[in-house]
PDB file of N, CA and C in Angstrom:
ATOM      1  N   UNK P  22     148.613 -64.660 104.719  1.00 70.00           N
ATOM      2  CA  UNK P  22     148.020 -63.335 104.672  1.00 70.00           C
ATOM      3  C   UNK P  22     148.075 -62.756 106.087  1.00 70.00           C
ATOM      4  N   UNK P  23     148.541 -61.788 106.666  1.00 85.00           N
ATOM      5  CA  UNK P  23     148.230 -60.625 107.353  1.00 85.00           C
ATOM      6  C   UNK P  23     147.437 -60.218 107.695  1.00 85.00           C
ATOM      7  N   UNK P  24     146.604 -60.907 108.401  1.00 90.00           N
ATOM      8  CA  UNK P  24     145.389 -60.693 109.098  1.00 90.00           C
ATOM      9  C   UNK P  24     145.298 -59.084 109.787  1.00 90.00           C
ATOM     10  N   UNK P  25     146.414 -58.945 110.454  1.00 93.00           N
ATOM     11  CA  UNK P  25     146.468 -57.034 111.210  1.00 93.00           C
ATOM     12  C   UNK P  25     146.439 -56.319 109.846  1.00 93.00           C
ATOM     13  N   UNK P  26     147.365 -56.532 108.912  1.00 92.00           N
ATOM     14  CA  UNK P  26     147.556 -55.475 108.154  1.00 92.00           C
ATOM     15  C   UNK P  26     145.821 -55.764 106.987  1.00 92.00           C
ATOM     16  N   UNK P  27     145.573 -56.649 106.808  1.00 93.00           N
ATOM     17  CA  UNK P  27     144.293 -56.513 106.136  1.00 93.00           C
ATOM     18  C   UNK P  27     143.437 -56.169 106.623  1.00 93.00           C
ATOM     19  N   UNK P  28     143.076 -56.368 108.189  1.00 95.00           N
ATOM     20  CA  UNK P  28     142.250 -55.295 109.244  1.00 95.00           C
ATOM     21  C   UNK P  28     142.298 -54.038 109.262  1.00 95.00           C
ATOM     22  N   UNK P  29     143.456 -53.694 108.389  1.00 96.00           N
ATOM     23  CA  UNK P  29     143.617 -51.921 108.667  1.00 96.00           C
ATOM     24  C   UNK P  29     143.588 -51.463 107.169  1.00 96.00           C
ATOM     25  N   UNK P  30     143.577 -52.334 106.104  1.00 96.00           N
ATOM     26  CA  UNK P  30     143.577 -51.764 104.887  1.00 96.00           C
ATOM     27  C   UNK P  30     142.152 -51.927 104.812  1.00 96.00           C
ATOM     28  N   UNK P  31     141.164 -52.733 105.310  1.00 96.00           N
ATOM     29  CA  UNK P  31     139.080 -52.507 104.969  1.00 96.00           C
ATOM     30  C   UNK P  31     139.588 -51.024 105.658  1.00 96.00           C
ATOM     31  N   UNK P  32     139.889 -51.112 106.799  1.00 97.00           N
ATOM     32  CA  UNK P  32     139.457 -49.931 107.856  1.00 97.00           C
ATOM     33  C   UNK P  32     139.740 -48.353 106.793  1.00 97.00           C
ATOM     34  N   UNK P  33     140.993 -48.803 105.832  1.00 97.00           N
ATOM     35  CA  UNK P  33     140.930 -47.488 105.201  1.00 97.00           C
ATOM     36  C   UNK P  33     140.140 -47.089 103.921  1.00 97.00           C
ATOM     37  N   UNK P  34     140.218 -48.348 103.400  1.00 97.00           N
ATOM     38  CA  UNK P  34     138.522 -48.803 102.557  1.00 97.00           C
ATOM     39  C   UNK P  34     137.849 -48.024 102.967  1.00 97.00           C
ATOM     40  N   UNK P  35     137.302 -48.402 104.167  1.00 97.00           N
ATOM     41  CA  UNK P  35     135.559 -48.002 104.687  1.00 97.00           C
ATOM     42  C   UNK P  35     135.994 -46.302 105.046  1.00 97.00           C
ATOM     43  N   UNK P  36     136.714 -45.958 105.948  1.00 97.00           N
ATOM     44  CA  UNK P  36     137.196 -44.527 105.714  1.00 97.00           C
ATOM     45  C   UNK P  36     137.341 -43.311 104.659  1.00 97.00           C
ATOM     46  N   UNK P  37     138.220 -44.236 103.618  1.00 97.00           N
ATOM     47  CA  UNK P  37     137.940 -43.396 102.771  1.00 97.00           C
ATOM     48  C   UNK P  37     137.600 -44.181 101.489  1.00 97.00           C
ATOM     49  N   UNK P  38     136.379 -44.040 101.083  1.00 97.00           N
ATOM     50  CA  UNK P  38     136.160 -45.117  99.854  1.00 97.00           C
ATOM     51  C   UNK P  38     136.668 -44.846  98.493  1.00 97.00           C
ATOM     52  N   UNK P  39     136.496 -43.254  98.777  1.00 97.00           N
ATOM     53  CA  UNK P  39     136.652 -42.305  96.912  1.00 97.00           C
ATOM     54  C   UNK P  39     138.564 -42.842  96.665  1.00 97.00           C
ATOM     55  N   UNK P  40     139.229 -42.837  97.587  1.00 98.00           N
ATOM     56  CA  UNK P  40     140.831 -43.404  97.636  1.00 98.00           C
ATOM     57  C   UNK P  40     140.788 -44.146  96.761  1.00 98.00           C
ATOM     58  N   UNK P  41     141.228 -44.422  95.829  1.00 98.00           N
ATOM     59  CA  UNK P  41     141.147 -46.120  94.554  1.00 98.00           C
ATOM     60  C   UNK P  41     142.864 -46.640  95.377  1.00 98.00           C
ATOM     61  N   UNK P  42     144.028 -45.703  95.762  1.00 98.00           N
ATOM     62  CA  UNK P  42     145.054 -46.473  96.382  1.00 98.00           C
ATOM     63  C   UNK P  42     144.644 -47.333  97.708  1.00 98.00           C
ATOM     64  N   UNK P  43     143.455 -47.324  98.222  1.00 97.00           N
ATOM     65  CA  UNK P  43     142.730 -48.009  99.590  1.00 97.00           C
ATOM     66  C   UNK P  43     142.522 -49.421  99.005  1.00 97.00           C
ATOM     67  N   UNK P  44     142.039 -49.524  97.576  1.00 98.00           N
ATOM     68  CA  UNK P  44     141.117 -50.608  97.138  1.00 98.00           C
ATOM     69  C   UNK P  44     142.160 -51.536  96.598  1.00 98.00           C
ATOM     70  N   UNK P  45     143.105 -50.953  96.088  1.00 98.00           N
ATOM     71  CA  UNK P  45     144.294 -51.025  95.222  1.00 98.00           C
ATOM     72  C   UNK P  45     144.927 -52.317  96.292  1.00 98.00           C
ATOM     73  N   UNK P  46     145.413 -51.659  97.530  1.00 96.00           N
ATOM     74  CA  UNK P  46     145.987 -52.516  98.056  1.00 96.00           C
ATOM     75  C   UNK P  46     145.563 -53.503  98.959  1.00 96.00           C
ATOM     76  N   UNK P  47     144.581 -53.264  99.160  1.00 96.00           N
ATOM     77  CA  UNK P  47     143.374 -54.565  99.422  1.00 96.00           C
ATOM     78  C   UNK P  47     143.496 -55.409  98.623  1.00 96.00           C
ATOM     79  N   UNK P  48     143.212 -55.400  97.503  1.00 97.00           N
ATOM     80  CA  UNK P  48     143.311 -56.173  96.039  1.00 97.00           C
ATOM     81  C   UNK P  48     144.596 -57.024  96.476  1.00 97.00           C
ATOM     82  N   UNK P  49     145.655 -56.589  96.370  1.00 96.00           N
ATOM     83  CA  UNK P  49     147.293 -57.002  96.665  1.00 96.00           C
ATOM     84  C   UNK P  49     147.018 -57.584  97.209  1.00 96.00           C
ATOM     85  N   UNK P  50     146.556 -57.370  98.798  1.00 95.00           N
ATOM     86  CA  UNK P  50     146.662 -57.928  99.324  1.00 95.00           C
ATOM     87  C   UNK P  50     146.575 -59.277  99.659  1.00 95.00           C
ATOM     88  N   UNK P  51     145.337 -59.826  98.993  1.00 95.00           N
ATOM     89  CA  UNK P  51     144.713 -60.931  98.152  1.00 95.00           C
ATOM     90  C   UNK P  51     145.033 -61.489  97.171  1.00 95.00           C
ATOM     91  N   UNK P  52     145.932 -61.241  96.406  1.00 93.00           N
ATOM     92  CA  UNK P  52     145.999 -61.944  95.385  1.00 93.00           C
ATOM     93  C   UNK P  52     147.327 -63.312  95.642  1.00 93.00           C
ATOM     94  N   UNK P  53     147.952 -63.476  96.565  1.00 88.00           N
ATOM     95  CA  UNK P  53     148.291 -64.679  96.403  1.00 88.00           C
ATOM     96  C   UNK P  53     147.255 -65.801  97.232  1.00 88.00           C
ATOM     97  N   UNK P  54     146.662 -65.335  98.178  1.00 90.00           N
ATOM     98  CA  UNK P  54     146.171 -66.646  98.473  1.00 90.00           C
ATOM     99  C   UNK P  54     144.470 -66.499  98.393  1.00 90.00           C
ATOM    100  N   UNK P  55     143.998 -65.880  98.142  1.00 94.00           N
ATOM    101  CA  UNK P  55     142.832 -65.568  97.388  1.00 94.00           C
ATOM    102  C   UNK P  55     142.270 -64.633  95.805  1.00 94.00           C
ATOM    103  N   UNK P  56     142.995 -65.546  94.598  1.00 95.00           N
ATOM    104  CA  UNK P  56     142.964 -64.470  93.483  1.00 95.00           C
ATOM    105  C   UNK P  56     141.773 -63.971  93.437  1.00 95.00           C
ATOM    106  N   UNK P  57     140.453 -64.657  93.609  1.00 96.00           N
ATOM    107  CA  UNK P  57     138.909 -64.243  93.562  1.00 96.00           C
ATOM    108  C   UNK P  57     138.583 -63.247  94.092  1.00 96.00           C
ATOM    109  N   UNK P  58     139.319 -62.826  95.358  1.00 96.00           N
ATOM    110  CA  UNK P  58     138.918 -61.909  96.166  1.00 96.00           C
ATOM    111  C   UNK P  58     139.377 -60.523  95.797  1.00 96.00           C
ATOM    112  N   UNK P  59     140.716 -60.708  95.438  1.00 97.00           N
ATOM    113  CA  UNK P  59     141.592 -59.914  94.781  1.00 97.00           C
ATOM    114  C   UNK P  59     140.693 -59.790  93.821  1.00 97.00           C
ATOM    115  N   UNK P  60     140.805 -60.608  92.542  1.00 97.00           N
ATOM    116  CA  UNK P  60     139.428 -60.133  91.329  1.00 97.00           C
ATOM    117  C   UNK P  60     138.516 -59.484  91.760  1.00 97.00           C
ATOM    118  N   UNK P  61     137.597 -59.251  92.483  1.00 97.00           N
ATOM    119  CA  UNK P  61     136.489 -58.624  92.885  1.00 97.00           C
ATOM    120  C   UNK P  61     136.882 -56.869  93.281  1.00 97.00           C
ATOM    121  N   UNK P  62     138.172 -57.261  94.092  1.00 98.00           N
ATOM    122  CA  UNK P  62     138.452 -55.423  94.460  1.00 98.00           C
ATOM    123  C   UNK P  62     139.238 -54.749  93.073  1.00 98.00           C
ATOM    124  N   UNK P  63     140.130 -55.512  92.334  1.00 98.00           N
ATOM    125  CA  UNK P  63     140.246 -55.068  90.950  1.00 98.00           C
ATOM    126  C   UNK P  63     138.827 -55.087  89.939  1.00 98.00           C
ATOM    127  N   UNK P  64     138.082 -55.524  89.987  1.00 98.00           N
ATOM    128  CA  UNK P  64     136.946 -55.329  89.649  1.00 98.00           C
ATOM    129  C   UNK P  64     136.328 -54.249  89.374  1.00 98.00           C
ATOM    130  N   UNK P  65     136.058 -53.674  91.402  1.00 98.00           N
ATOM    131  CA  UNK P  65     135.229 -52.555  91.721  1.00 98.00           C
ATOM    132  C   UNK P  65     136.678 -51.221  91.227  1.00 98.00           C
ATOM    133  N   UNK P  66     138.159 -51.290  91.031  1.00 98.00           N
ATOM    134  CA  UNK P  66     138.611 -50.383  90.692  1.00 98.00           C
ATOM    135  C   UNK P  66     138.545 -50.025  89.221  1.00 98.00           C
ATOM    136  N   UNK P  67     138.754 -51.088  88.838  1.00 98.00           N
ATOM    137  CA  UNK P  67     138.228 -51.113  87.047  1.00 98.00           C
ATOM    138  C   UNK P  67     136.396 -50.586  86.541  1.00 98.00           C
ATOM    139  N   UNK P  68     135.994 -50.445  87.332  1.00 98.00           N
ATOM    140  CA  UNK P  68     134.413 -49.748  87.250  1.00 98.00           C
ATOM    141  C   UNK P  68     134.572 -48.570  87.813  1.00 98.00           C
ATOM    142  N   UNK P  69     134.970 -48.591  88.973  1.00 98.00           N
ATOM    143  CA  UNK P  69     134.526 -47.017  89.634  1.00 98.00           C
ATOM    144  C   UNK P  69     135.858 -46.397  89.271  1.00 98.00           C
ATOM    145  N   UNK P  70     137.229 -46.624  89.308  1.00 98.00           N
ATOM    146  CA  UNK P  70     137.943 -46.144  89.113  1.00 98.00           C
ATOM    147  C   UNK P  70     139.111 -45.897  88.340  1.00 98.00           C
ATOM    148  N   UNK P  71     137.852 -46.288  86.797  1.00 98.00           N
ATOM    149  CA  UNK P  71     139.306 -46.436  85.338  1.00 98.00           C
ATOM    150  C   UNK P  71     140.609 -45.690  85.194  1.00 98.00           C
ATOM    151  N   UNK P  72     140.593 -44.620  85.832  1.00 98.00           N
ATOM    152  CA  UNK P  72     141.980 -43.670  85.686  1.00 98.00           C
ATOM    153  C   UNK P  72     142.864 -43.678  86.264  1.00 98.00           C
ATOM    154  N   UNK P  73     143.065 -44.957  87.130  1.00 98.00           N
ATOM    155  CA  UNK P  73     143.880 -45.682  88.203  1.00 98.00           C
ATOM    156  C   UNK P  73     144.664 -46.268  87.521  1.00 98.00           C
ATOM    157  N   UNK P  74     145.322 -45.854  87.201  1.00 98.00           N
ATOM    158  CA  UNK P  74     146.980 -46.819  85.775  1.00 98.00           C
ATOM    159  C   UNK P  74     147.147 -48.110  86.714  1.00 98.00           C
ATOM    160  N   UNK P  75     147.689 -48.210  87.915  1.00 97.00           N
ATOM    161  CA  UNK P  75     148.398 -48.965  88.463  1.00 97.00           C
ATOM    162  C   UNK P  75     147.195 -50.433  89.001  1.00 97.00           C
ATOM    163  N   UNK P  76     146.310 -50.156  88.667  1.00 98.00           N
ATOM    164  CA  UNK P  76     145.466 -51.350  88.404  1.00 98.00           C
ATOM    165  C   UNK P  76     145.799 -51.861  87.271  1.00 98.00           C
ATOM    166  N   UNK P  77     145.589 -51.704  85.690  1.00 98.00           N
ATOM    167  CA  UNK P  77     145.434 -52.578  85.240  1.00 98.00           C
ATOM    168  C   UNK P  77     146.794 -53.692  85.085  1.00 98.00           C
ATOM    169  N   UNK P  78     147.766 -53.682  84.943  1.00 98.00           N
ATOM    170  CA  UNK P  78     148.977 -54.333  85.102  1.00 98.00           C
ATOM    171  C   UNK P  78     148.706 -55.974  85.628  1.00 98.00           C
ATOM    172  N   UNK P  79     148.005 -55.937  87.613  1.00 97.00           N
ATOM    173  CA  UNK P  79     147.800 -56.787  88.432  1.00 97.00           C
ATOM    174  C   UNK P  79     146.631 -57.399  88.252  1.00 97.00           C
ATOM    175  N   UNK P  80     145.520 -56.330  87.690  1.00 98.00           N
ATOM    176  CA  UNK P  80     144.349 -57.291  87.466  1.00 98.00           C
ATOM    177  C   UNK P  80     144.343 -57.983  86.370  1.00 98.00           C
ATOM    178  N   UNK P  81     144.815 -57.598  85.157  1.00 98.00           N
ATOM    179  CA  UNK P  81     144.953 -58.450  84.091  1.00 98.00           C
ATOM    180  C   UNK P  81     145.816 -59.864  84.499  1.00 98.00           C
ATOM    181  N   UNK P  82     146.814 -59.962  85.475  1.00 96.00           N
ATOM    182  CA  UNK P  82     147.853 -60.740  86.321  1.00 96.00           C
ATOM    183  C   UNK P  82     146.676 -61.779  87.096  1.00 96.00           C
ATOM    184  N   UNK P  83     145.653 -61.348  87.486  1.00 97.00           N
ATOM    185  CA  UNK P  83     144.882 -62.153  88.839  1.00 97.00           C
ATOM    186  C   UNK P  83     143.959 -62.754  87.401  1.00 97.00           C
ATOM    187  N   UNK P  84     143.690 -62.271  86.139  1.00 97.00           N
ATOM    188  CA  UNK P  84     142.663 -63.219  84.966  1.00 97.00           C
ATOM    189  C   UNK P  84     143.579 -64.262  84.958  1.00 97.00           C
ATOM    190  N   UNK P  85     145.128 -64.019  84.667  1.00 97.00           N
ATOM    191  CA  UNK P  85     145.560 -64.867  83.875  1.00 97.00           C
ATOM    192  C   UNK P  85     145.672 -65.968  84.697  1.00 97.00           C
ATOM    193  N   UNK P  86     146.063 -65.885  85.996  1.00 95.00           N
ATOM    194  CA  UNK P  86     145.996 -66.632  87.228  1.00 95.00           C
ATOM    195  C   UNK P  86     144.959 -67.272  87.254  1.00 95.00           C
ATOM    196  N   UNK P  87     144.036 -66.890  86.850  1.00 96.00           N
ATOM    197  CA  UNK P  87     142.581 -67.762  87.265  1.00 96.00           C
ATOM    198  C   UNK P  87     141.706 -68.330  85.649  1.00 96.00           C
ATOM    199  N   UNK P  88     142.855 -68.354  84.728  1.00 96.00           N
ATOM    200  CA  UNK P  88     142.684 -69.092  83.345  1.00 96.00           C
ATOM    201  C   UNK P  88     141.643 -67.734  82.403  1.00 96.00           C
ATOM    202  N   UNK P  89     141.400 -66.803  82.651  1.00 97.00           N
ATOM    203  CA  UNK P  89     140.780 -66.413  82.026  1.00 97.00           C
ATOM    204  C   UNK P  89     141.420 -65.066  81.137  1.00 97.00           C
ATOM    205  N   UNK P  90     142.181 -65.839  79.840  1.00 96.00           N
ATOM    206  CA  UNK P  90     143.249 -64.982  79.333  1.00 96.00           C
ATOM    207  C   UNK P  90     142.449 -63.908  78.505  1.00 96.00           C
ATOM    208  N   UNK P  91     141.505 -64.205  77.807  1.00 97.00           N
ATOM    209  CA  UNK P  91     140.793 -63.350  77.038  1.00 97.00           C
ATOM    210  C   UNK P  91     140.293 -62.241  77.875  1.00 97.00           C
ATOM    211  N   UNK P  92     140.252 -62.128  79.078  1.00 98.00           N
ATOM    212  CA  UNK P  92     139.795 -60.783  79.638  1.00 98.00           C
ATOM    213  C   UNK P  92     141.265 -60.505  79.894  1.00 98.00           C
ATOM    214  N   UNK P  93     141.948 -60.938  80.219  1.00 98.00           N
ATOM    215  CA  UNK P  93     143.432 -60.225  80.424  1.00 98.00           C
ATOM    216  C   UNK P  93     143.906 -59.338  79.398  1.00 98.00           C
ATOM    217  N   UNK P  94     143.497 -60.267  78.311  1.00 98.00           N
ATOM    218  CA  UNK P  94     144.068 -59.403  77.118  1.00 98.00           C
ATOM    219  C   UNK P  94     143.335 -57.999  76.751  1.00 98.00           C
ATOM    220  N   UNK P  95     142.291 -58.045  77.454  1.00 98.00           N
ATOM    221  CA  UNK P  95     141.245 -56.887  76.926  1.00 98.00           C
ATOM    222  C   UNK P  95     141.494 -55.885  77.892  1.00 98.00           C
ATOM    223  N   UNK P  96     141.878 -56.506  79.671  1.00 98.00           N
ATOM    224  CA  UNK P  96     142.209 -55.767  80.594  1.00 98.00           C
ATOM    225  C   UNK P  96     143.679 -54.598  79.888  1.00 98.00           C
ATOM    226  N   UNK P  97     144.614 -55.379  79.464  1.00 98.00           N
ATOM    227  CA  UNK P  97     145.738 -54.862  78.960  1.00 98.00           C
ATOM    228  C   UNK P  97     145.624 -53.840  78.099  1.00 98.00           C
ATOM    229  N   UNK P  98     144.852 -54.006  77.345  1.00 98.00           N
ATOM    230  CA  UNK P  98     144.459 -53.017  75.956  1.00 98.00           C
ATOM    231  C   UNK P  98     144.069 -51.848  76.766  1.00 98.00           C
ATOM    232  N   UNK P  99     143.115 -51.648  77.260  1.00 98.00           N
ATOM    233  CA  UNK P  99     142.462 -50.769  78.061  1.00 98.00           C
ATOM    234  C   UNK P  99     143.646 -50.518  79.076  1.00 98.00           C
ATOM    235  N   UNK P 100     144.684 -50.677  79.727  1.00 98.00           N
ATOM    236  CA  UNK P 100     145.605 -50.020  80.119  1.00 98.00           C
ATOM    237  C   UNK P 100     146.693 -49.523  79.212  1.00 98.00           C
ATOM    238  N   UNK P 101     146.942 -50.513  78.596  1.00 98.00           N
ATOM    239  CA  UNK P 101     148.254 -49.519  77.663  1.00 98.00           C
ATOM    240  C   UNK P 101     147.767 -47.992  76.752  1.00 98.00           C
ATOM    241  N   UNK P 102     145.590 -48.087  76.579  1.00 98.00           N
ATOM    242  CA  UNK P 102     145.028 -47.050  76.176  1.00 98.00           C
ATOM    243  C   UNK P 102     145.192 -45.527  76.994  1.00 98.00           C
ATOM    244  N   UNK P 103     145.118 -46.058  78.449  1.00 98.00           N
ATOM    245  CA  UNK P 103     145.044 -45.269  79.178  1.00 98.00           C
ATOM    246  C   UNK P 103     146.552 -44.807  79.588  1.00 98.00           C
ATOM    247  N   UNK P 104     147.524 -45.674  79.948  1.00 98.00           N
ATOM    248  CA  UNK P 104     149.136 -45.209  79.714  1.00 98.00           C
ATOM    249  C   UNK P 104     149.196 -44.035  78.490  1.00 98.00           C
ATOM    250  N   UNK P 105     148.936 -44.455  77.500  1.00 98.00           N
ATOM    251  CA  UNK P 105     149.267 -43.595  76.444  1.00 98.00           C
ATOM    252  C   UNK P 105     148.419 -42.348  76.450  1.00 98.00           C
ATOM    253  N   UNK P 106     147.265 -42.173  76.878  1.00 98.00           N
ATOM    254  CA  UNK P 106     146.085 -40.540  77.250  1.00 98.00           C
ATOM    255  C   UNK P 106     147.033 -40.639  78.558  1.00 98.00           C
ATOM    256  N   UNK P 107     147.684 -40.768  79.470  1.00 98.00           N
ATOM    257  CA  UNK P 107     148.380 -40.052  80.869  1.00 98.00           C
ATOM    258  C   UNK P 107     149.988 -39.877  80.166  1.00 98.00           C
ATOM    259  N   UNK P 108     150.117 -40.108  79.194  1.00 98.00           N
ATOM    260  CA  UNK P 108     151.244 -40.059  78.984  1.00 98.00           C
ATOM    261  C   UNK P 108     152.766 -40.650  79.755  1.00 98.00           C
ATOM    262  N   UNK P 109     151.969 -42.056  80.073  1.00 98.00           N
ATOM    263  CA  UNK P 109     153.051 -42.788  81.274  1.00 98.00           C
ATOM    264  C   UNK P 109     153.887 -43.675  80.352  1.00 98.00           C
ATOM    265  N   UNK P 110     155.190 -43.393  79.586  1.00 98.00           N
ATOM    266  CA  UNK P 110     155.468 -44.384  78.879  1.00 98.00           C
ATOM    267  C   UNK P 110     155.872 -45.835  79.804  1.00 98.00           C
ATOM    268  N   UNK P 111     156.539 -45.657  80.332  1.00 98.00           N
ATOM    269  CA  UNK P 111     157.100 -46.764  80.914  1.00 98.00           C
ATOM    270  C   UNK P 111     156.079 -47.346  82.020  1.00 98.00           C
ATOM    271  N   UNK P 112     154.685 -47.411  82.102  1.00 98.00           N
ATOM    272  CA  UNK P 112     153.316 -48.175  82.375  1.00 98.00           C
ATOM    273  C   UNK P 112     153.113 -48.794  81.246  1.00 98.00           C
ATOM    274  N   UNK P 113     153.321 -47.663  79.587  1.00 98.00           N
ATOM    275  CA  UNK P 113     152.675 -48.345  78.336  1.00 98.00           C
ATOM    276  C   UNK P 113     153.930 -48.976  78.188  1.00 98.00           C
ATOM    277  N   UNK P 114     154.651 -49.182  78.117  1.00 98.00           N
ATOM    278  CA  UNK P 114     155.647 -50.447  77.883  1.00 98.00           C
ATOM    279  C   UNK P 114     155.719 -51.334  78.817  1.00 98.00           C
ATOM    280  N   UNK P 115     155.516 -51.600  79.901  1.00 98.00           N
ATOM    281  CA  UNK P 115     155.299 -52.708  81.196  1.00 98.00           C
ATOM    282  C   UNK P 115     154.018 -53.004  80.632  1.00 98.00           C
ATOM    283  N   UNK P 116     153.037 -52.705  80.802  1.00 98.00           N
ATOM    284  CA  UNK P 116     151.746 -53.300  79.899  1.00 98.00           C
ATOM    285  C   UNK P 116     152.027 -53.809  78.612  1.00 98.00           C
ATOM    286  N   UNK P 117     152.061 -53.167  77.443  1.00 98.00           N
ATOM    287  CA  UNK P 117     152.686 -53.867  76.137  1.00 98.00           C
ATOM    288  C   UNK P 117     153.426 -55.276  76.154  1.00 98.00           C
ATOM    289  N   UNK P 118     154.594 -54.941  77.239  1.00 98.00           N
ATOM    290  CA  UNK P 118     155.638 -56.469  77.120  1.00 98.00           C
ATOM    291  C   UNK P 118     154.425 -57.705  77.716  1.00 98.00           C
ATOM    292  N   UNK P 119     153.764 -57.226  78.503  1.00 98.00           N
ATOM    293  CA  UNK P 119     152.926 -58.286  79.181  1.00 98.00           C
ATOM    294  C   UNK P 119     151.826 -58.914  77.964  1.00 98.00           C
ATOM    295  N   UNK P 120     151.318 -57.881  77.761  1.00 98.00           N
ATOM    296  CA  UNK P 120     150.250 -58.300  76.631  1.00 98.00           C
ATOM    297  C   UNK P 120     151.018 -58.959  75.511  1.00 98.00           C
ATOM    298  N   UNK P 121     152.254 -58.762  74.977  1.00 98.00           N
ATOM    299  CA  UNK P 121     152.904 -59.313  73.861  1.00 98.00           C
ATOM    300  C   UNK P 121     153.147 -60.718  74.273  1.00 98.00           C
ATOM    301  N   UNK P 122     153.581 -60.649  75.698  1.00 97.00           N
ATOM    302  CA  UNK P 122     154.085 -62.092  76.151  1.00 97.00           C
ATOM    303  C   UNK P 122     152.983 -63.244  76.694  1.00 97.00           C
ATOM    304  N   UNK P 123     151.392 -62.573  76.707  1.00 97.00           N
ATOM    305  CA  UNK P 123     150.666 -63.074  76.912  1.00 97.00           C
ATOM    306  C   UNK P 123     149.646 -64.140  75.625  1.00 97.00           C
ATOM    307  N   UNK P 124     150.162 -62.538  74.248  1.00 96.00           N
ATOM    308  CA  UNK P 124     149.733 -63.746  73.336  1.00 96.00           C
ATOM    309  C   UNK P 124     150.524 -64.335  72.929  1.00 96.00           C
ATOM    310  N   UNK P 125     152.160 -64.316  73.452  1.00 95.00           N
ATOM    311  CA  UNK P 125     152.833 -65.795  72.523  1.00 95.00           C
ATOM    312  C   UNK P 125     152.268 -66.843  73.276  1.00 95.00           C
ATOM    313  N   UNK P 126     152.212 -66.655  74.864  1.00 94.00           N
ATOM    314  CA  UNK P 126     151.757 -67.893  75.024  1.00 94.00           C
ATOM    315  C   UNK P 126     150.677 -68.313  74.845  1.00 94.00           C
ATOM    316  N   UNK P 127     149.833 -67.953  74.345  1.00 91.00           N
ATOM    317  CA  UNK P 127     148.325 -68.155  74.165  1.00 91.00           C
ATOM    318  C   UNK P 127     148.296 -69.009  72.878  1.00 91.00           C
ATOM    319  N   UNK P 128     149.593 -68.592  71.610  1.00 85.00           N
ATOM    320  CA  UNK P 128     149.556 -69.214  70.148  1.00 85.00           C
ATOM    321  C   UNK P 128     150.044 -70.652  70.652  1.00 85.00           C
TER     322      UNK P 128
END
């Protein structure tokens, strides 16, 4: 992890909080060598900031990572809902293939 560059992504956090792309990549930033931490800032974007498409994709990605598929799957639903009210097809099909490929492996 990138200790400078994660020093400057809080800094734009704390700057500008209402930003959900600030929190967004904080999150990223974290998720390979801390998924928990990462979970927590996908978290606070999935509460404060549901209309953020480009969350749900990675956070449903950091459940499955951390065994907890049944919220993934629910994370997914709730994005491919929201793809389809923004009218983003190709979010609702990158979501869809994931969620499809999430419950074969789950059977």
């Amino acid at each position: 992890m990138n200790e400078q560059r994660l020093s400057m992504l809080k800094k734009f956090a704390a700057e500008e909080p209402n930003d959900p792309f600030n929190w967004y990549a904080l999150a990223n930033e974290y998720l390979n060598e801390s998924p928990e931490k990462a979970k927590e800032y996908f978290d606070k974007l999935l509460s404060e900031f549901p209309e953020y498409l480009p969350t749900y994709y990675h956070a449903a990605q950091v459940y499955i990572d951390l065994m907890e598929d049944e919220k993934a799957l629910s994370i997914y639903v709730q994005g491919i809902e929201l793809a389809q009210k923004q009218q983003n097809s190709k979010a609702q099909r990158e979501l869809s293939t994931a969620h499809q490929n999430l419950l074969f492996e789950m059977d």
